[in-house]
JSON list of C-alpha atoms in Angstrom, two decimals:
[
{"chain": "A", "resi": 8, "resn": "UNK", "atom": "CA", "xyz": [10.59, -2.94, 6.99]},
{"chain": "A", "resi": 9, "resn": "UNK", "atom": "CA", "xyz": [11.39, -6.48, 5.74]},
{"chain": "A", "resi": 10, "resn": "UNK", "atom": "CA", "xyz": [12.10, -4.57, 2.33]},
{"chain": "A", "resi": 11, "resn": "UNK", "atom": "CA", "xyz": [13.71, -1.48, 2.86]},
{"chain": "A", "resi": 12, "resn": "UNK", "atom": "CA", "xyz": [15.04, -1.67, 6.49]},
{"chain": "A", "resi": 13, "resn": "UNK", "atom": "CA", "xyz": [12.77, 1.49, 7.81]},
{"chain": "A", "resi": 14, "resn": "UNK", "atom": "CA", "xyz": [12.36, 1.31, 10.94]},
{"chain": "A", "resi": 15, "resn": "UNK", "atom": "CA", "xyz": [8.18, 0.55, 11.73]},
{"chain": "A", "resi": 16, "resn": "UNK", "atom": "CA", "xyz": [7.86, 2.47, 14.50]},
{"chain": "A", "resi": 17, "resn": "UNK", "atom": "CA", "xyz": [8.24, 5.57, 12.72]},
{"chain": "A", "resi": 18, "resn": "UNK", "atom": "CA", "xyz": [5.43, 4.63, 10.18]},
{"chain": "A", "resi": 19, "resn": "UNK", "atom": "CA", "xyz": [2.68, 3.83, 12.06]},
{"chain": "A", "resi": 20, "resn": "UNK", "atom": "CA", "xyz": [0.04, 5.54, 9.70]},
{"chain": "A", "resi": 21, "resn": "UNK", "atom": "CA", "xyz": [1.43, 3.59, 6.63]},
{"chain": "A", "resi": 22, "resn": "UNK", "atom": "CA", "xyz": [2.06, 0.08, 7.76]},
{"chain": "A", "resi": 23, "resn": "UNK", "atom": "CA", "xyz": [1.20, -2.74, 5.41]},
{"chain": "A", "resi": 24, "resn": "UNK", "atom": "CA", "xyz": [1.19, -6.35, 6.22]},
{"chain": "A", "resi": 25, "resn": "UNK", "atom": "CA", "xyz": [1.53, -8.94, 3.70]},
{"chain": "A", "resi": 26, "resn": "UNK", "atom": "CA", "xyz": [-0.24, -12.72, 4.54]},
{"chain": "A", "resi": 27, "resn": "UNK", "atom": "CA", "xyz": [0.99, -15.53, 2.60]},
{"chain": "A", "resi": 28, "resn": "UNK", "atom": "CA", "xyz": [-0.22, -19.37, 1.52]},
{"chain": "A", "resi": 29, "resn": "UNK", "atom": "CA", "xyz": [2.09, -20.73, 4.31]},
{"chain": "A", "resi": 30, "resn": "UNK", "atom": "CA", "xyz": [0.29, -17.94, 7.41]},
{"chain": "A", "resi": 31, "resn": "UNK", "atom": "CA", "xyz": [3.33, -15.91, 7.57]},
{"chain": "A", "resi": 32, "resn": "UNK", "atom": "CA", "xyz": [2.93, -12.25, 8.25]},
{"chain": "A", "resi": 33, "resn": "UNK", "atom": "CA", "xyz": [5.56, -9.53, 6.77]},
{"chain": "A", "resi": 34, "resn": "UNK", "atom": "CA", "xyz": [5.21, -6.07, 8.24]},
{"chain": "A", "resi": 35, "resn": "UNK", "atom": "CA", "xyz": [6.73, -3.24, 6.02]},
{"chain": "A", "resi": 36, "resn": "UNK", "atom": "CA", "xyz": [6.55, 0.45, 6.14]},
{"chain": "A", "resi": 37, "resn": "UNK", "atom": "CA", "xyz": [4.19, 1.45, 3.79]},
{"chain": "A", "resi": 38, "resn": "UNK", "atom": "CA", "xyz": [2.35, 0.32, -0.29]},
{"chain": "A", "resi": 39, "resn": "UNK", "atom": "CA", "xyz": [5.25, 0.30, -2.33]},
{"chain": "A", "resi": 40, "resn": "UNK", "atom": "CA", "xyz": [7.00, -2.00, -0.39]},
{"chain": "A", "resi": 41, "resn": "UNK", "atom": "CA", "xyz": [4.48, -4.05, 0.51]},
{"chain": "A", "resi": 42, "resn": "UNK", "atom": "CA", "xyz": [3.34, -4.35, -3.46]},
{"chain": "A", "resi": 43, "resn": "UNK", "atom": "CA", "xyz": [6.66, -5.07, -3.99]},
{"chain": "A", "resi": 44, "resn": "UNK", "atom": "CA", "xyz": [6.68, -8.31, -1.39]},
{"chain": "A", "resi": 45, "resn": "UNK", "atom": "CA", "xyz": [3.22, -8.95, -3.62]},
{"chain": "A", "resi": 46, "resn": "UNK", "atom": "CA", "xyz": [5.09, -8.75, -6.06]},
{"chain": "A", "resi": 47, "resn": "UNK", "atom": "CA", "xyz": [8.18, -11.28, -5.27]},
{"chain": "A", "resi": 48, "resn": "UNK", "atom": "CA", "xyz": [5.60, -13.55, -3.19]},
{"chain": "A", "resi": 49, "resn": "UNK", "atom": "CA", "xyz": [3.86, -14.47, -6.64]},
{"chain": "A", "resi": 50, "resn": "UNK", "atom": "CA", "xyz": [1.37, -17.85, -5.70]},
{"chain": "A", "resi": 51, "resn": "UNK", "atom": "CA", "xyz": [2.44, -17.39, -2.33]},
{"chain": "A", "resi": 52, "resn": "UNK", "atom": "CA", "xyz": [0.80, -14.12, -1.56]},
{"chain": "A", "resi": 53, "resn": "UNK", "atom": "CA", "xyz": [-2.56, -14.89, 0.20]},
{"chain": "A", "resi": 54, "resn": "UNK", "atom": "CA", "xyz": [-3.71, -11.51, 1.26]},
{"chain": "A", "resi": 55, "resn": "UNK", "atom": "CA", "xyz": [-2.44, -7.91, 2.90]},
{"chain": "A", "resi": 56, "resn": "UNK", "atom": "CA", "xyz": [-4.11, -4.90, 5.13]},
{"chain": "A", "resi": 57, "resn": "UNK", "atom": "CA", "xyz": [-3.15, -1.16, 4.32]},
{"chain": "A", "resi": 58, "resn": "UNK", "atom": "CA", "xyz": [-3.41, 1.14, 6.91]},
{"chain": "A", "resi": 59, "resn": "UNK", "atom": "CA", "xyz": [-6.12, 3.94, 5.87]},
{"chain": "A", "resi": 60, "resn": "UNK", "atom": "CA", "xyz": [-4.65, 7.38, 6.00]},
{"chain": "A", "resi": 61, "resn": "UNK", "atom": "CA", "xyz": [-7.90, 8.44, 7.79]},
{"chain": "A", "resi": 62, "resn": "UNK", "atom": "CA", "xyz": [-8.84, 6.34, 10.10]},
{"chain": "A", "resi": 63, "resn": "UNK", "atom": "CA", "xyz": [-5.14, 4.81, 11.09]},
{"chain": "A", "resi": 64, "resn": "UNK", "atom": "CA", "xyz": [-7.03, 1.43, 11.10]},
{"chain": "A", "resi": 65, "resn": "UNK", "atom": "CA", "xyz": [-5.98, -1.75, 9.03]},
{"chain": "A", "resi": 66, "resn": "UNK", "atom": "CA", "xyz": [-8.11, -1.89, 6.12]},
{"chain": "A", "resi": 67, "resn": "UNK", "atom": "CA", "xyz": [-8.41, -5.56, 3.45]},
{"chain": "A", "resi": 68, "resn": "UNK", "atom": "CA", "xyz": [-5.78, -3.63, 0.89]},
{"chain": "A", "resi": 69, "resn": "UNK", "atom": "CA", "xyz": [-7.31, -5.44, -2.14]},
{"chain": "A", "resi": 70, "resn": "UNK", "atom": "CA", "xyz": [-10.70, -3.41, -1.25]},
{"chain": "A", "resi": 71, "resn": "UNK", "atom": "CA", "xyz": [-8.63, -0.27, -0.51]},
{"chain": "A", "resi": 72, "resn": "UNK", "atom": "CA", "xyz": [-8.79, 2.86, -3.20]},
{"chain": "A", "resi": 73, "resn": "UNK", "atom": "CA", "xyz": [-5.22, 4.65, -3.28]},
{"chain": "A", "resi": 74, "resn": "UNK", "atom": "CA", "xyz": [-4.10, 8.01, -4.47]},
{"chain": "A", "resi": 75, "resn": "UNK", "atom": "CA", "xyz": [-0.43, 7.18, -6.20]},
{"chain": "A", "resi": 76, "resn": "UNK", "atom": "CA", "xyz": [2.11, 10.56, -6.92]},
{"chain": "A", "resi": 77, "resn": "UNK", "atom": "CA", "xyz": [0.31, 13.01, -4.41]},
{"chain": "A", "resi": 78, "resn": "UNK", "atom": "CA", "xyz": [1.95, 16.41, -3.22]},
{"chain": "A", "resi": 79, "resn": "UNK", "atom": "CA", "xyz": [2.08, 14.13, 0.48]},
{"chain": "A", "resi": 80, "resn": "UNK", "atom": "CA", "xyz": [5.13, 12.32, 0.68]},
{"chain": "A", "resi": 81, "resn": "UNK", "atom": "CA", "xyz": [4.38, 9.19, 3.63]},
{"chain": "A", "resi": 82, "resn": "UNK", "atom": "CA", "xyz": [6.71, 6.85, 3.86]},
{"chain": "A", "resi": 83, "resn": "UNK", "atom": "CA", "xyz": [8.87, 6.99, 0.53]},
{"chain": "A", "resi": 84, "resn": "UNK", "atom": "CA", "xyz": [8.11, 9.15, -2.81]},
{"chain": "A", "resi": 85, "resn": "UNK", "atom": "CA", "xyz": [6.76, 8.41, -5.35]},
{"chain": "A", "resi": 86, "resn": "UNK", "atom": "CA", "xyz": [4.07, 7.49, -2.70]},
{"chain": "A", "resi": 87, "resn": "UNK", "atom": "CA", "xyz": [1.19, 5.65, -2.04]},
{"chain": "A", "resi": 88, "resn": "UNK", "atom": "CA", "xyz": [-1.34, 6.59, 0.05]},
{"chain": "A", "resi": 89, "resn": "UNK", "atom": "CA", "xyz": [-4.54, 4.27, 1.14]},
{"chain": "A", "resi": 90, "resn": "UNK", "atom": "CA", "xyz": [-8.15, 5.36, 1.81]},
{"chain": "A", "resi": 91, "resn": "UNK", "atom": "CA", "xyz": [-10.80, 2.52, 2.80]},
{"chain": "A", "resi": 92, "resn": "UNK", "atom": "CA", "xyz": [-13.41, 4.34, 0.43]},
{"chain": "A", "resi": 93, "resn": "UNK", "atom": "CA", "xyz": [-13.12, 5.80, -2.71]},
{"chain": "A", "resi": 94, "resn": "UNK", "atom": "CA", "xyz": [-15.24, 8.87, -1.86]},
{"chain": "A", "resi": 95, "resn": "UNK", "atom": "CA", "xyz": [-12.37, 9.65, 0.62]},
{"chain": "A", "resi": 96, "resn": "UNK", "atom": "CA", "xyz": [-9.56, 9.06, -1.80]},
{"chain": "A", "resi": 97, "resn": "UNK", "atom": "CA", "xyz": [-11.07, 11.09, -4.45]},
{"chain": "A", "resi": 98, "resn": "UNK", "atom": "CA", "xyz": [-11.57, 14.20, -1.92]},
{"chain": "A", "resi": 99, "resn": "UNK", "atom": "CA", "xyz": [-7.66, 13.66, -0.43]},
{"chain": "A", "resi": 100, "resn": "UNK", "atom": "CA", "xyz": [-7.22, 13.93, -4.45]},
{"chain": "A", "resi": 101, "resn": "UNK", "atom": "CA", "xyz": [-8.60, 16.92, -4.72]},
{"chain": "A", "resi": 102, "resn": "UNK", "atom": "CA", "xyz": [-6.44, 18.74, -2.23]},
{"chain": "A", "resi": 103, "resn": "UNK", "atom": "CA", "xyz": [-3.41, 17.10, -2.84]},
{"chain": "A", "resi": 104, "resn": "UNK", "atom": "CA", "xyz": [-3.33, 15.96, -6.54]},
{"chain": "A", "resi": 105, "resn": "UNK", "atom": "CA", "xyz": [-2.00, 12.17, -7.74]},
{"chain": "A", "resi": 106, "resn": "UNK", "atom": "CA", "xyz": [-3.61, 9.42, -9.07]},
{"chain": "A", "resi": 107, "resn": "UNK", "atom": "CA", "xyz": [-6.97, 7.20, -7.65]},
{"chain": "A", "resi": 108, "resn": "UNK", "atom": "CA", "xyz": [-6.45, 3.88, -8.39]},
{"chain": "A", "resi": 109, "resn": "UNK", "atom": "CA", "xyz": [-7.68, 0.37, -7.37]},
{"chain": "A", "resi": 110, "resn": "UNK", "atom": "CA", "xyz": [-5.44, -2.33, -5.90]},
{"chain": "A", "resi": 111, "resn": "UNK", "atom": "CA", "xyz": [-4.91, -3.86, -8.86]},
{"chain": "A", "resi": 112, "resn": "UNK", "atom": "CA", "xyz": [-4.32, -0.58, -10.36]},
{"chain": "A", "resi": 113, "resn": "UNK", "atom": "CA", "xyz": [-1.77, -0.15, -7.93]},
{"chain": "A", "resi": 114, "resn": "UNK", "atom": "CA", "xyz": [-0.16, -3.18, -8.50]},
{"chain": "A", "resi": 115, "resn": "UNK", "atom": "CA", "xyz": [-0.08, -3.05, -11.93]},
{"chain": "A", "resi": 116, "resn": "UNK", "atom": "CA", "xyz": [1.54, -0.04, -12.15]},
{"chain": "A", "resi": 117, "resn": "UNK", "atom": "CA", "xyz": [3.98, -1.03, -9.73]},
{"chain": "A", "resi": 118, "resn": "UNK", "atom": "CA", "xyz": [5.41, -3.70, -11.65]},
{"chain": "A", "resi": 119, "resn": "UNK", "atom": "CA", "xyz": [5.80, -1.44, -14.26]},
{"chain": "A", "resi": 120, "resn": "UNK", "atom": "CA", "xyz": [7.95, 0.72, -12.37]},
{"chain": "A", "resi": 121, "resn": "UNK", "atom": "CA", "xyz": [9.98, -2.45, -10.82]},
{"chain": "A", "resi": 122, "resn": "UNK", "atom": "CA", "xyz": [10.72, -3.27, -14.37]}
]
């Protein structure tokens, strides 16, 4: 992970890749640390994929739903998790407790933890 030095391989099922202005792609192991290359990319960021906890396929991350402070640790606590429906995030919710938020939920709230 270009962020936190995990090692990719092992995180499959949560790899996020962040696309920027200049077509350079940054894999890293899961949401937080991809919000937080978001984040540091600023005008730079163009776009990013999530990988849905479901399915295991890339999913456009801004469309994604995600369920934030679950009882499912992925990659790193506090934890994101991504679902490419809403529907699906809301039932993982049910199960496993957290938070459904949009992407921009997401981010938001991530800067306010970075702070």
């Amino acid at each position: 992970c270009i962020i936190c030095g995990m090692d990719l391989s092992k995180y499959p099922h949560t790899r996020y890749v962040v696309m920027t202005t200049e077509g350079e792609e940054f894999y890293t192991c899961g949401i937080q640390c991809g919000l937080t290359l978001h984040l540091r990319f600023k005008e730079k960021f163009k776009s990013a994929t999530a990988t849905d906890l479901f399915s295991n396929r890339r999913i456009d991350a801004q469309k994604a739903f995600y369920v934030y402070k679950s009882t499912v640790i992925t990659d790193m606590a506090p934890g994101f998790i991504a679902f490419a429906t809403k529907t699906n995030a809301e039932k993982f919710q049910k199960g496993f407790g957290g938070q459904v938020l949009t992407y921009q939920e997401a981010l938001d709230l991530w800067k306010g933890q970075m702070k």
